[in-house]
mmCIF file of C-alpha atoms in Angstrom:
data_model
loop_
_atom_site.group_PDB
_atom_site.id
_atom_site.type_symbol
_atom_site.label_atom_id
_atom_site.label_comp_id
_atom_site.label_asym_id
_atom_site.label_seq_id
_atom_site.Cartn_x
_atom_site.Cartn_y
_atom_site.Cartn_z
ATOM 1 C CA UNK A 20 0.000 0.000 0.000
ATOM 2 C CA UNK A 21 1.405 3.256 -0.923
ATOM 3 C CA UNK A 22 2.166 5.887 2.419
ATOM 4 C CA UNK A 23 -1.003 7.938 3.248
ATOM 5 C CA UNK A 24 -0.958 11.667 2.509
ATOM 6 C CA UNK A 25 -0.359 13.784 5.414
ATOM 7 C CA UNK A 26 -1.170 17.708 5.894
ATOM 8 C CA UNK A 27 0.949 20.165 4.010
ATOM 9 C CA UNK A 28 3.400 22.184 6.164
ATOM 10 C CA UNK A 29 2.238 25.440 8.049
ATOM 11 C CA UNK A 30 1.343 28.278 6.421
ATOM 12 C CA UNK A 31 0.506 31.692 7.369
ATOM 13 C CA UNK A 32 -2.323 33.677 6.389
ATOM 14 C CA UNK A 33 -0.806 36.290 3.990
ATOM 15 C CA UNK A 34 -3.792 38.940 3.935
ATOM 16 C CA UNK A 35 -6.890 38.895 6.527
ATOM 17 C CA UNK A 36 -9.641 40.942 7.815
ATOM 18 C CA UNK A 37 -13.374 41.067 8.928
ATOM 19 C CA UNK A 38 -16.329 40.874 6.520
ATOM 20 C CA UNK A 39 -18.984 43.845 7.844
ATOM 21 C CA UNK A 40 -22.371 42.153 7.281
ATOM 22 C CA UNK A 41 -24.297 44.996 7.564
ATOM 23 C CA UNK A 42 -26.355 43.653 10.685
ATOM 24 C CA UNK A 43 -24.739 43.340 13.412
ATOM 25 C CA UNK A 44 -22.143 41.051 12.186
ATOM 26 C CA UNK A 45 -18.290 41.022 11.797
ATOM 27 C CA UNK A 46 -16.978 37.878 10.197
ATOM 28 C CA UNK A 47 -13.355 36.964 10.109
ATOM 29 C CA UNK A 48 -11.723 36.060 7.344
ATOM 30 C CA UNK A 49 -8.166 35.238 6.094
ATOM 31 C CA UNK A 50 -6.071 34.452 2.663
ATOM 32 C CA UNK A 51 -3.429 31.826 2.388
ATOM 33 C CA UNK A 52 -1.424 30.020 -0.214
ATOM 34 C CA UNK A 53 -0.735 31.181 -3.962
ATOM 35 C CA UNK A 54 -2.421 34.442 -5.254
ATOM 36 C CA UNK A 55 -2.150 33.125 -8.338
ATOM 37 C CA UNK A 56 -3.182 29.807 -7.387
ATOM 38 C CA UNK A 57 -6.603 27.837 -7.650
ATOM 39 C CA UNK A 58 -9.691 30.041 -5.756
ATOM 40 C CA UNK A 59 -10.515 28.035 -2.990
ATOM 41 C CA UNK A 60 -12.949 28.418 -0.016
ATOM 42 C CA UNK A 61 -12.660 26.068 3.048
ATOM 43 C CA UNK A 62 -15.821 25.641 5.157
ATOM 44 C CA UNK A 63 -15.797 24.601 8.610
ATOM 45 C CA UNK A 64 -17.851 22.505 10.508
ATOM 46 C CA UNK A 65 -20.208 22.855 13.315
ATOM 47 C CA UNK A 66 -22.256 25.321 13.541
ATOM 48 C CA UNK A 67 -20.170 26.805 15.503
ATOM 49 C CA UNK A 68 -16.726 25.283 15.542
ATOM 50 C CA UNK A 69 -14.574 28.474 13.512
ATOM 51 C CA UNK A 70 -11.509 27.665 11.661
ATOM 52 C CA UNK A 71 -7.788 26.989 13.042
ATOM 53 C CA UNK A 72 -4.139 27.272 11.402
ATOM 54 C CA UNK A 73 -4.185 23.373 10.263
ATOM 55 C CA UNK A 74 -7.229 23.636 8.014
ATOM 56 C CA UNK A 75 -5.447 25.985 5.604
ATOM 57 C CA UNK A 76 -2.636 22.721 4.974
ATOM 58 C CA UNK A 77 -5.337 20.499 3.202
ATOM 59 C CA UNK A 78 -3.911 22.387 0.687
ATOM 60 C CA UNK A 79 -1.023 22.783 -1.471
ATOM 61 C CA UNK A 80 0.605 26.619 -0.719
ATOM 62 C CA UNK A 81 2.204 26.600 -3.912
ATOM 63 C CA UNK A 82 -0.737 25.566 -6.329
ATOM 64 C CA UNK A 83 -4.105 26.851 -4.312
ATOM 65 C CA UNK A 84 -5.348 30.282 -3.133
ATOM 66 C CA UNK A 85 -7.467 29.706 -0.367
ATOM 67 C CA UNK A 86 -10.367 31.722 1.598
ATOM 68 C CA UNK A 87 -10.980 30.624 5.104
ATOM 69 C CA UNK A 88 -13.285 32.421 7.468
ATOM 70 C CA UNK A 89 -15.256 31.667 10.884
ATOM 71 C CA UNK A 90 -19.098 31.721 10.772
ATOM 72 C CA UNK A 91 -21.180 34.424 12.057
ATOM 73 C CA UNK A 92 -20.940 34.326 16.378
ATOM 74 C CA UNK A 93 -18.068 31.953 16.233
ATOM 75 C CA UNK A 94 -13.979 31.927 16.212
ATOM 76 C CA UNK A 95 -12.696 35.556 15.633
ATOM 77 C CA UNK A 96 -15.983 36.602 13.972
ATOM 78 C CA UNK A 97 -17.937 39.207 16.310
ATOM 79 C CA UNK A 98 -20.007 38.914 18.178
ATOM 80 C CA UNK A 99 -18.998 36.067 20.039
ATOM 81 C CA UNK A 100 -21.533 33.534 20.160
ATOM 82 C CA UNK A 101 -24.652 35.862 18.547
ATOM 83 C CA UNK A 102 -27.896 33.940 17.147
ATOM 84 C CA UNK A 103 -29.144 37.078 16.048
ATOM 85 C CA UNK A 104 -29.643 37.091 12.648
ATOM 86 C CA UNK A 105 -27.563 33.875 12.232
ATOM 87 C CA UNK A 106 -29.127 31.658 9.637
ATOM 88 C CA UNK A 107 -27.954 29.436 6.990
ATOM 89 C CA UNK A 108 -28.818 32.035 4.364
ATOM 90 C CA UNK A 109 -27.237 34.591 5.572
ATOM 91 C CA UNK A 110 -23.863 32.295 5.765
ATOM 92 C CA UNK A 111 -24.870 31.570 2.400
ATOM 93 C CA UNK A 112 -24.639 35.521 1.602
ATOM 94 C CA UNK A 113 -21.504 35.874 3.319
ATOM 95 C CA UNK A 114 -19.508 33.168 1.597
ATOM 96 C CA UNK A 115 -20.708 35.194 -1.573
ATOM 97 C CA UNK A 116 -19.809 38.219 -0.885
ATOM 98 C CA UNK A 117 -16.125 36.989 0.477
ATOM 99 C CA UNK A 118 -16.132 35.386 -2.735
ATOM 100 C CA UNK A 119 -16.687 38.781 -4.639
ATOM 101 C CA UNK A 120 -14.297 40.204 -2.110
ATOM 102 C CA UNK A 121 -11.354 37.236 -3.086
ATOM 103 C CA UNK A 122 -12.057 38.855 -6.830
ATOM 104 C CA UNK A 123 -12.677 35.374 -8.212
ATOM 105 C CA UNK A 124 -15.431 34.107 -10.767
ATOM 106 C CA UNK A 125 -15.491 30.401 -9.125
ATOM 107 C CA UNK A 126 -14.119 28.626 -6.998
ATOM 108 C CA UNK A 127 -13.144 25.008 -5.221
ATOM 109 C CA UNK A 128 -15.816 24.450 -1.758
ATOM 110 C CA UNK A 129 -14.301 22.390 0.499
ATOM 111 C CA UNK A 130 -16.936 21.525 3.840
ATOM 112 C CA UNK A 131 -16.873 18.970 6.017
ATOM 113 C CA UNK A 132 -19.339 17.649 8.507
ATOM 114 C CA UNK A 133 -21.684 21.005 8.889
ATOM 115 C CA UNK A 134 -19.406 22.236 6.541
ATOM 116 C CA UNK A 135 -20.883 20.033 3.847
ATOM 117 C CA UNK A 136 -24.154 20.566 4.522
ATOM 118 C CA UNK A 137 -23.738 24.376 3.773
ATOM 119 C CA UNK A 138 -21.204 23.353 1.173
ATOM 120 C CA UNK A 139 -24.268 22.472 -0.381
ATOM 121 C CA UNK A 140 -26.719 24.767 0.018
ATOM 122 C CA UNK A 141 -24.133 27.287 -1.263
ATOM 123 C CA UNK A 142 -23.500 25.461 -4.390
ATOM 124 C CA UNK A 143 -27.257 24.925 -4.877
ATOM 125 C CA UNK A 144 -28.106 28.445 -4.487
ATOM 126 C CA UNK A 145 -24.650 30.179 -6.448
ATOM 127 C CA UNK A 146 -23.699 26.659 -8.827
ATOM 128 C CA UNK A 147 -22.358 29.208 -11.712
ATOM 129 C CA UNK A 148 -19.386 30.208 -8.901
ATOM 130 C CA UNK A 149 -18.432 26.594 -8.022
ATOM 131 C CA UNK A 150 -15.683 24.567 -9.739
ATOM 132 C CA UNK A 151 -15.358 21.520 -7.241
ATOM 133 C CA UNK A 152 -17.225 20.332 -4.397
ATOM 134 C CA UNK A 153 -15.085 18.017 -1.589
ATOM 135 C CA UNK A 154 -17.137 17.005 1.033
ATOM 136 C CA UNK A 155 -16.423 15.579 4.297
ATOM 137 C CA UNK A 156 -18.544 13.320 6.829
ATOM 138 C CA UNK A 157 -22.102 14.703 4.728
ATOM 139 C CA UNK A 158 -24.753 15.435 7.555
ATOM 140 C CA UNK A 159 -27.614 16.213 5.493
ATOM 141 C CA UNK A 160 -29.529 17.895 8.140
ATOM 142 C CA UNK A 161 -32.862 15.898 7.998
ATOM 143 C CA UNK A 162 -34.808 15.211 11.329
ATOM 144 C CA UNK A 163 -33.463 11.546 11.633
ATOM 145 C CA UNK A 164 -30.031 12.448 11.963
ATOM 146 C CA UNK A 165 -30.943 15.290 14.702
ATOM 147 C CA UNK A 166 -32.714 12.213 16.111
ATOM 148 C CA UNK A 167 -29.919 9.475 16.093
ATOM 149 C CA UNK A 168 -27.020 12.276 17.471
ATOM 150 C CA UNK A 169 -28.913 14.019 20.061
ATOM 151 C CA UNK A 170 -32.029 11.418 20.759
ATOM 152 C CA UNK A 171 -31.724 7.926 20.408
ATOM 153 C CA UNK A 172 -28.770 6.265 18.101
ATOM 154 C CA UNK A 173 -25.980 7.266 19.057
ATOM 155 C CA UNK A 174 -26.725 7.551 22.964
ATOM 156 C CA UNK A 175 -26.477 3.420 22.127
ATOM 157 C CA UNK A 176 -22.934 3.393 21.272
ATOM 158 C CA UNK A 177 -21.605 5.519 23.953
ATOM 159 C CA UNK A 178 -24.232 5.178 27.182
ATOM 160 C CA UNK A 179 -21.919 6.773 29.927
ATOM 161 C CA UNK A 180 -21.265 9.767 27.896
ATOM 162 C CA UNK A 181 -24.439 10.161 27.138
ATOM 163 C CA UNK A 182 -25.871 9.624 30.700
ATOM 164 C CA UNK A 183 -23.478 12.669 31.353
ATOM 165 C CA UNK A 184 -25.212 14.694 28.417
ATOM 166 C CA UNK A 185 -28.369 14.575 30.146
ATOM 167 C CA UNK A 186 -27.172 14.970 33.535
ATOM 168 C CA UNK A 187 -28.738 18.477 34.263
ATOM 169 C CA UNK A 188 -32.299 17.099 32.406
ATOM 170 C CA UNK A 189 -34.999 15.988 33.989
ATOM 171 C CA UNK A 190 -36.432 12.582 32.735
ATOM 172 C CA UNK A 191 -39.783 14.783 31.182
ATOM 173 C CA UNK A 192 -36.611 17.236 29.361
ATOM 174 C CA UNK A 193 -34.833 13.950 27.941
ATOM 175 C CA UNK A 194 -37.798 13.155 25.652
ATOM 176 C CA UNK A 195 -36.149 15.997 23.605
ATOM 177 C CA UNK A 196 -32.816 16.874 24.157
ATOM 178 C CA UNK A 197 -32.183 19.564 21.888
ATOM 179 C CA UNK A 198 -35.651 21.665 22.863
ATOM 180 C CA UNK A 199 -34.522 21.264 26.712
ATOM 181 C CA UNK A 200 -30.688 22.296 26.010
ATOM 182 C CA UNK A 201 -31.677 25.351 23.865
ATOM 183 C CA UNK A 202 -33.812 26.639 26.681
ATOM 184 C CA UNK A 203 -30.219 26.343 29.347
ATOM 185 C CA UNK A 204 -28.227 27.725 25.977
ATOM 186 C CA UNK A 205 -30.376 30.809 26.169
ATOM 187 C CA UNK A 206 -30.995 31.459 29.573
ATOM 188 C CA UNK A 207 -30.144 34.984 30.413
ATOM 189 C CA UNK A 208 -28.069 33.342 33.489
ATOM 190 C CA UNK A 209 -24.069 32.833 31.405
ATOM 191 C CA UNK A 210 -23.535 30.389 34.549
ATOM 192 C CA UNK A 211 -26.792 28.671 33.237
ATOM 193 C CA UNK A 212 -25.476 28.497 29.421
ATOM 194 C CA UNK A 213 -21.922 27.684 30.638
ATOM 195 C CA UNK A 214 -23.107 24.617 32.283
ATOM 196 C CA UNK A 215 -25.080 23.291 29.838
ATOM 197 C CA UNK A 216 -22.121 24.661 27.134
ATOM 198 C CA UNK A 217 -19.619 22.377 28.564
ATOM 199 C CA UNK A 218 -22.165 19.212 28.302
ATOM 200 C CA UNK A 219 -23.421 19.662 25.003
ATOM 201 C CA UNK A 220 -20.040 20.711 23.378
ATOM 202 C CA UNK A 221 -18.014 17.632 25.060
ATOM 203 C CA UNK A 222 -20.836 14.997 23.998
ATOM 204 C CA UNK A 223 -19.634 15.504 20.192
ATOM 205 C CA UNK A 224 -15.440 16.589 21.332
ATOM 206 C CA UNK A 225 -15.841 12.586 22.604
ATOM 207 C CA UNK A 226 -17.995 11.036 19.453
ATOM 208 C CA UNK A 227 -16.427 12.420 16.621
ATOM 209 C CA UNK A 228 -13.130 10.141 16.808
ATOM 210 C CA UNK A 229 -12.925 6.560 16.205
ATOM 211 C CA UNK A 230 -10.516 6.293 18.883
ATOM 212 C CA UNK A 231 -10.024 8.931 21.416
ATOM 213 C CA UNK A 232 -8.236 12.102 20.881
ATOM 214 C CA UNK A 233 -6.128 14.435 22.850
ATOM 215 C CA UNK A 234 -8.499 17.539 20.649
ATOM 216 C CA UNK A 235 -11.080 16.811 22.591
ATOM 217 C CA UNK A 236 -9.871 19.037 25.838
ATOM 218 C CA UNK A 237 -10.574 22.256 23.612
ATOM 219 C CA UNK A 238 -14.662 21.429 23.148
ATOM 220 C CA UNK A 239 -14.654 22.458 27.261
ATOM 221 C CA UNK A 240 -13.298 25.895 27.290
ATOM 222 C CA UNK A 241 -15.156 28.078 27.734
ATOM 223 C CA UNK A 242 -15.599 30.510 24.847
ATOM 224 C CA UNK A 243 -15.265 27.503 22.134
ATOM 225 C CA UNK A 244 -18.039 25.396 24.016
ATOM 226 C CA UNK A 245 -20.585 28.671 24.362
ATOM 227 C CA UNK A 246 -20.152 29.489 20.637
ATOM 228 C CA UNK A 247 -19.901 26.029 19.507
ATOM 229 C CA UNK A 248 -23.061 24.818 21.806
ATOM 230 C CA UNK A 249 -25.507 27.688 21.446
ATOM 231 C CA UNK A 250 -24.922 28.263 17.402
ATOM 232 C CA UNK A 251 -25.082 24.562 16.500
ATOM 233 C CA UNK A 252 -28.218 24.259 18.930
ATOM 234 C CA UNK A 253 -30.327 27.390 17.571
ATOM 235 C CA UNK A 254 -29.499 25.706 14.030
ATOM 236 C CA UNK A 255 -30.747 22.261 14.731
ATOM 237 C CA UNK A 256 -33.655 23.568 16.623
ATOM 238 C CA UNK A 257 -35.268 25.556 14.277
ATOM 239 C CA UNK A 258 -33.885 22.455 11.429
ATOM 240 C CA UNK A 259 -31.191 24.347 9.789
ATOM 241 C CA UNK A 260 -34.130 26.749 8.665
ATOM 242 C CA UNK A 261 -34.524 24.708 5.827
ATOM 243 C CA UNK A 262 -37.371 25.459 3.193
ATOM 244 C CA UNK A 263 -37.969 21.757 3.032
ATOM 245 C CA UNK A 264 -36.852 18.428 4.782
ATOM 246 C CA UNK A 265 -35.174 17.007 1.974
ATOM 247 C CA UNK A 266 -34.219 20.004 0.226
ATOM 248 C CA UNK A 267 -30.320 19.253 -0.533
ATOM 249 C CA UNK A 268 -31.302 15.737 -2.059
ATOM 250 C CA UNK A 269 -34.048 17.435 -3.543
ATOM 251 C CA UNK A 270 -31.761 19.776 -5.616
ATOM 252 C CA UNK A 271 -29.345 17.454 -6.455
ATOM 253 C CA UNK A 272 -30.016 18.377 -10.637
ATOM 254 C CA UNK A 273 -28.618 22.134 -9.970
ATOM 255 C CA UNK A 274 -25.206 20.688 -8.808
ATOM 256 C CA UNK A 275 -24.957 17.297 -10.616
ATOM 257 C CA UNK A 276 -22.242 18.197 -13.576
ATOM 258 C CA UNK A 277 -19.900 19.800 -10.735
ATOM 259 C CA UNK A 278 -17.252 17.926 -9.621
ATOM 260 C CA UNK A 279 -17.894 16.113 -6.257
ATOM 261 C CA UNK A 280 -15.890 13.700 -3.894
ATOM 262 C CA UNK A 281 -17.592 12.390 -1.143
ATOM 263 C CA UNK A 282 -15.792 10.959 1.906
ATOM 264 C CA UNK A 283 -16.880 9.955 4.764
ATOM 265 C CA UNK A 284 -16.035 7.399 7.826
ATOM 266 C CA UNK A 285 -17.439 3.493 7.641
ATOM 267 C CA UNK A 286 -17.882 4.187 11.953
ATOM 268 C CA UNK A 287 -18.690 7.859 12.038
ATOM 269 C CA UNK A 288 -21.064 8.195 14.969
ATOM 270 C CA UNK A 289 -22.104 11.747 14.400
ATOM 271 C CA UNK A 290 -23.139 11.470 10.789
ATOM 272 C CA UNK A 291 -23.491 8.293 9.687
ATOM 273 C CA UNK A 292 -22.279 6.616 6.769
ATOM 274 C CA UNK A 293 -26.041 6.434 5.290
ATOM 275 C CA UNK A 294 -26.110 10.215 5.057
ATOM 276 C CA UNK A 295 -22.946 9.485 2.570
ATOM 277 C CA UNK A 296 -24.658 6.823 0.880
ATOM 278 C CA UNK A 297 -27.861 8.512 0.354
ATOM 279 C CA UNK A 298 -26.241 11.672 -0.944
ATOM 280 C CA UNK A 299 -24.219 9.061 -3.655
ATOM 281 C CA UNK A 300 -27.309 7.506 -4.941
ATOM 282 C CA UNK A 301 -29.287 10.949 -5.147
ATOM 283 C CA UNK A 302 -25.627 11.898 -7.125
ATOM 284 C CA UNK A 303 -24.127 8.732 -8.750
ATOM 285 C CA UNK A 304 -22.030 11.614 -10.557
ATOM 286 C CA UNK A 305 -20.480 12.481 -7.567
ATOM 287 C CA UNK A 306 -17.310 9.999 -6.129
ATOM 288 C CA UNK A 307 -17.753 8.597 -2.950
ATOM 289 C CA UNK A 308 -15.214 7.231 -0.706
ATOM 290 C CA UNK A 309 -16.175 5.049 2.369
ATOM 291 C CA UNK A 310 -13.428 5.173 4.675
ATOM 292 C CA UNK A 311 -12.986 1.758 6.539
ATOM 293 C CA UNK A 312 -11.418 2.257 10.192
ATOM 294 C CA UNK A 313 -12.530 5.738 10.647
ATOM 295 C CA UNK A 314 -15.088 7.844 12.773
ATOM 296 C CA UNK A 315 -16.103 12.172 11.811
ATOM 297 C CA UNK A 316 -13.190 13.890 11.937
ATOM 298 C CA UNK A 317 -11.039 15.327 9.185
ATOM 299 C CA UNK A 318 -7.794 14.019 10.712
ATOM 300 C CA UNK A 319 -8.127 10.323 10.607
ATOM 301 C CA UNK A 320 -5.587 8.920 8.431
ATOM 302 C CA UNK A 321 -7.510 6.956 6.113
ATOM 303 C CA UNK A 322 -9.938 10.399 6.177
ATOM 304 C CA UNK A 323 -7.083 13.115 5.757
ATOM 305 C CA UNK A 324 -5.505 11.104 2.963
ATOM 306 C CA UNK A 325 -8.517 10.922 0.634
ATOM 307 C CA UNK A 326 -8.901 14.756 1.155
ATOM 308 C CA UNK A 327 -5.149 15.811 0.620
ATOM 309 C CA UNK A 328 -6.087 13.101 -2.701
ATOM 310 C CA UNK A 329 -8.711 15.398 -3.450
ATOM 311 C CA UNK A 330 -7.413 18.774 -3.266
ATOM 312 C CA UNK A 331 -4.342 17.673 -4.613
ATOM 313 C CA UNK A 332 -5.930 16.140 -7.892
ATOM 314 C CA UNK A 333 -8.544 19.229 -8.422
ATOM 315 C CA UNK A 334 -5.618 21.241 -8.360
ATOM 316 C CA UNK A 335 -4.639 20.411 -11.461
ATOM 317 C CA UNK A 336 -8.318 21.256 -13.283
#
């Protein structure tokens, strides 16, 4: 078996800056790579989670020119942990407009987890300005996988985690997790949200490896888990404001002649490998890669190396 690809070497953002939304938003944004090189966006996952220094090395510095930015109310984007006029349309309008800011025409979307879900609603709502689509771990934001992460599925796999997820609940609250957490999440009391912060935000830092990771110590502190647990919360709440419950497999004719590689993790808790599978046979266009030995996240070796595959192949188109 040939050696599995591995992240590119750091690289430093070369230009950044904040996005001014026009209500009430600041969103952070940088540029990395090749000015000259392939347009590229980078999407991060979440809601909630914001970018970090290693995302901008699934890419090759010398042959990409890459956009990365952190979501409205999360990372360096202000205000910290904001619902206000936080949607998945007005991400939608943001990535456009940083895309009319990065002075490109199209562009490569790279999204994982969250990240592919708006990875997709981007491309189905601006498919003229996207050359490639790679997606990662495909959460497809219909009401059974809200139901199997944060209800009854994946509670199954990891019990004493979960029986520390719905600690602070009473037994009437765990009949629905994600209605009982929003109300701690926005409780005017920050003690009140902190608690509940922590909880909800460690719950996925523990599930989204195969194995466990050292990453996971960052999902507690304090201003990650706040962001991180109050934006994804609001957006699963009100069902990723979705017009419809299918709607991304649903639009699958305005994206089908892009270029699309799908991977995802054979034992990914969070999202599970039928979101990847459904998404495939709604897009046999689209390449699909089931990674066997793998859970979620991006970093897994058989994971990482598809990607860096990826990226490194659409570099040349």
């Amino acid at each position: 078996m040939s050696e599995l690809k591995k992240l590119y070497p750091a690289c430093e953002a070369y230009r950044s800056g904040y996005l001014d939304t026009g209500d009430g938003h600041q969103i952070y944004w940088e540029l990395c790579g090749n000015p000259v090189g392939k347009p590229a966006v980078f999407i991060h996952g979440g809601p909630g989670g914001g970018i970090a220094s290693y995302h901008r090395r699934l890419f090759d510095p010398k042959k990409y020119h890459v956009m990365l930015f952190d979501q409205r109310g999360c990372g360096r984007s202000k205000p910290h942990a904001s619902l206000e006029n936080n949607t998945t349309w007005h991400l939608v309008e943001d990535i456009e407009r940083l895309r009319q800011l990065m002075g490109v025409e199209k562009w490569l979307v790279f999204g994982g987890s969250w990240g592919s879900t708006l990875s997709l609603v981007y491309a189905q709502t601006h498919p003229q300005h996207v050359s490639e689509l790679i997606l990662r771990g495909i959460f497809l934001l219909r009401p059974q996988e809200l139901h199997w992460y944060y209800q009854d599925g994946a509670s199954n796999f990891f019990p004493d985690k979960w029986q520390r997820t719905v600690s602070i609940l009473s037994e009437e609250e765990r009949k629905d997790v994600i209605k009982a957490y929003n109300k701690r999440l926005t409780n005017h009391d920050l003690r009140v949200q902190l608690e509940a912060a922590r909880l909800w935000s460690l719950w996925e830092g523990e599930t989204v490896t195969l194995l466990p990771s050292n990453s996971v110590e960052c999902f507690t502190e304090d201003e990650f888990a706040l962001a991180f647990a109050r934006i994804e919360n609001h957006y699963f709440i009100n069902e990723g404001f979705m017009n419809e419950e299918q709607q991304l497999l649903n639009n699958i004719d305005v994206i089908r002649d892009i270029p699309a590689v799908i991977i995802h993790g054979r034992y990914d808790m969070a999202c599970r490998v039928q979101n990847a599978w459904d998404l495939a046979q709604a897009w046999p266009e689209a390449e699909l890669h089931i990674i066997e030995g793998a859970g979620h996240s991006f970093d897994e070796p058989g994971i990482l190396h598809q990607l860096i595959s990826a990226t490194d192949r659409f570099a040349a188109q």
